[in-house]
Amino acid sequence: MNFADIQQQASRNWERFQSGETPRILVGAATCGRAAGAMEVIRAFREAQAADPTLLPVEIQEVGCLGMCFAEPLVEIRGPKGDRVLYESVTPAMVPDLVQEHLRQGRPISRNALCRMPDGQQGEIRDEIPLFTDLPMIHHQLRVVVRNCGFIDPSDIDHYIARGGYSGIARAMEMGPDAVIEDVKLSGLRGRGGAGFPTGLKWGFARKAQGDVKYVICNADEGDPGAFMDRSVLEGDPHAVLEGLLIAGYAVGANHGYVYCRAEYPLALERLRAAIDQMRNKGFLGENILGFGFAFDVTIKMGAGAFVCGEETSLMQSIEGRRGMPRSRPPFPANAGLFGKPTNINNVETLAAVSAILEKGGAWYAGIGTEKSKGTKTFSLAGKISRTGLIEVPMGISLRTIIEDIGGGVLDGKGFKAVQTGGPSGGCVSAEHYDLPVDYEHLAQVGSIMGSGGMIVIDEESCMVDVAKYFLGFTENESCGKCVPCRMGTQHLLRLLTGITGGQGSEDDLETIRKIGDTMKKASLCGLGQTAPNPALTTLDAFMDEYLAHIRDHKCPAGVCKDLISFSIDPEACTGCMACAKVCPVEAITGTKKQPHAIDPQTCIRCGACRQACKFGAVRVE
Amino acid sequence: MTTTEDLTTSLRTILEKYDTSRDNLIPLLQDIQEHLDYLAPEAVSLVAEHLDLSENDVYGVATFYAQFRFHPPGRHRIKICQGTACHVRGGGMVLDAISRKIGIVPGETTPDGNISLERVACFGSCALPPVMVVDDTVYGRMTPRKSEKLIEDLE
């Protein structure tokens, strides 16, 4: 079958899927949806269907993540009149009503309706249900990498093809490898794994490298705590990534690709395996792809739980069956990489963008973003923010727009303190830079990095010294130990920060942190050690007063560091609702209903559960 | 009870699926752990023999990665995420609560072999923190109370 036939068949399948002929239930069943209970909801729909198959000729389908994780589980229902409504926070208990009202009567329920989906017919949809694209979280977004996530069935290759998929590789093979690399250069795409190296340039090096055997690798070892963009793309649209890898292989002259994906992402691995099988069936892998004489195959390698394996030289060691320890460069992987052969490594998001770029052209992509940071970037919004989830925005959008407009502001109306970008390699951007345009250059200017795109919002109730200690605890644990600056540096920094949060720090420690941090930046072998001090250094710059409060006054202003705080209940504000007593894990709270409670300081373990539970602000922390 | 002989036979079936090149080492260990739930000493020697590596070399690789275990885990495995998002939203509280409740620290298994407790660096479900995983089910938006209730239901 040639590509035009494949496309035609896919379009027919897609149109059937899109048409309102069959009522349909689409459940967001990526990992976050599942964590919120999506599978129980699917079970409830299936039971309702089994109970009365005649009345419910619906197809129940799993889709990927739309990015609005805060509202999970998300269920889209296409009723008998073609109207498509997305419901939020769906529970099995809501299923009978949804079945009765929307699926049978064609009357969408306003309660729990988040929005109307695009392309839906109006039917009897009430006006009070907003359109998907008008939702504040969606309005500022521009979807390139996650173009299909949540809209297509990720286990059906036809859905991907019908929405433009694999026309990128078809176009690439008509253009020839050199023109492909030029087009990627023209797009201005920079590596989305974090460092931001121009992708086209990187491909050019691998293409020029001498060697009969070359490799391309997709780095899907997303180990940054707080980042889940790659997982969402792999779960929601695996073909977008695999097509990008195929294009990379074609451009650099590699006939074999690897996807190195962490074992902690079982659903992503499942989707990848299924997608690769479908590619084989359609002829997108094998000896003579689409009749252009290009041969390519893909192997999945599962990570085994080592953060440092996200670093390219470590990752290659791991594929080779060794300890994932980095080595010094040069030689660069482009010349001597996997098994000593020329190798090109790109991140998941980079490759998903590549398939879109080859489909629509480099000039199109270059029209998005800023002068030096082209295109879009996905971010995972997490931490103390109202609307957590996955977003994709044009480069250059302001931090304020991301947090306030898209994310709905800080959780529970608390004050914004900082946002941690780039995971353990990144830094904290404080409130004074709230209007900063988000791109590679501006984030670097304030001492942080783009990183892979994790954004953890930190509010006034979070302690910055504790946040720094948290990241150092992570990097100390994940340092591979090969080079001394990283191995010893992370240990020392963690010890100093632990001392400060425990009330045993001195002002000299701050100078020591800077010295060790600077040494690590200059002397560490790989990116892990070079960036590990960033969380400590950036918080030291922006939140010196908080460090000093711990050191001089033995106080944690945010009320987090356990050794420096004590809890009490303000009898004036306490209504005696018992909420705090119910959550106290050690029964340190006493009192009767409607009477002010009290905390026994001897029993209290200062976990803060009561403070979180109290709706009246009666729990005081000092 | 599996005898050593049974163990060897079932491991040989796994080994046969892989050729003897070194890059099969990690996939092979993963496959064996999937099958046995941990890496028994016999398994390590068989893998070393199959790939013509020293046992030392195999242990050197296996101990580097967090995924591999050298002791059998409990019948139920509880993993509590300590990623950044979970950390700032109370993941530590959930871990402490479970730890207190079942009387073991992360990395241990209860003496009756029922539950093992692990802390993990990040699950990638950062939008629903704090996250805990019981066997293969991921639970989001946990609180110490909710997590304790989940444990109570484990037989």
CSV table of C-alpha atoms in Angstrom, one decimal, chain A residues 2-8 10-11 147-148 157-176 180 183 239-240 242-244 246-247 250 279 282 284 289-290 292 352-361 364:
chain,number,residue,atom,x,y,z
A,2,ASN,CA,1.3,3.4,-0.8
A,3,PHE,CA,1.1,6.4,1.6
A,4,ALA,CA,-1.9,8.0,-0.1
A,5,ASP,CA,-3.9,4.7,0.3
A,6,ILE,CA,-2.8,4.5,4.0
A,7,GLN,CA,-3.9,8.1,4.5
A,8,GLN,CA,-7.2,7.5,2.8
A,10,ALA,CA,-7.0,6.3,8.1
A,11,SER,CA,-9.2,9.2,7.2
A,147,ARG,CA,-1.4,18.4,19.3
A,148,ASN,CA,-3.2,15.1,19.5
A,157,ILE,CA,-2.3,4.6,14.3
A,158,ASP,CA,-5.0,5.6,11.9
A,159,HIS,CA,-6.0,8.5,14.2
A,160,TYR,CA,-2.5,9.8,14.1
A,161,ILE,CA,-2.2,9.4,10.4
A,162,ALA,CA,-5.6,11.1,9.7
A,163,ARG,CA,-4.5,14.1,11.7
A,164,GLY,CA,-1.4,14.6,9.5
A,165,GLY,CA,0.8,12.0,11.0
A,166,TYR,CA,3.6,10.3,9.0
A,167,SER,CA,3.3,12.9,6.3
A,168,GLY,CA,6.4,14.4,7.9
A,169,ILE,CA,8.5,11.4,7.1
A,170,ALA,CA,7.0,11.1,3.7
A,171,ARG,CA,7.9,14.8,3.0
A,172,ALA,CA,11.3,14.3,4.5
A,173,MET,CA,12.1,11.4,2.1
A,174,GLU,CA,11.1,13.4,-0.8
A,175,MET,CA,13.3,16.3,0.3
A,176,GLY,CA,16.4,14.2,1.0
A,180,VAL,CA,15.6,17.9,6.1
A,183,ASP,CA,14.5,22.7,7.4
A,239,HIS,CA,3.5,8.0,17.1
A,240,ALA,CA,4.4,11.7,17.1
A,242,LEU,CA,8.4,7.7,16.9
A,243,GLU,CA,7.9,9.5,13.7
A,244,GLY,CA,10.3,12.2,14.9
A,246,LEU,CA,12.3,8.0,12.2
A,247,ILE,CA,13.0,11.4,10.6
A,250,TYR,CA,16.7,9.3,8.0
A,279,MET,CA,4.4,1.0,12.5
A,282,LYS,CA,1.9,-0.2,8.0
A,284,PHE,CA,6.8,2.7,8.5
A,289,ILE,CA,10.0,2.4,4.1
A,290,LEU,CA,7.2,3.8,1.9
A,292,PHE,CA,12.0,5.1,-0.6
A,352,ALA,CA,7.5,15.2,18.8
A,353,ALA,CA,8.1,18.8,17.6
A,354,VAL,CA,10.2,17.4,14.7
A,355,SER,CA,7.4,15.4,13.3
A,356,ALA,CA,5.2,18.5,13.3
A,357,ILE,CA,8.0,20.6,11.7
A,358,LEU,CA,8.5,18.2,8.9
A,359,GLU,CA,4.8,18.1,8.3
A,360,LYS,CA,4.3,21.8,8.2
A,361,GLY,CA,7.7,23.2,7.4
A,364,TRP,CA,6.0,27.7,10.0
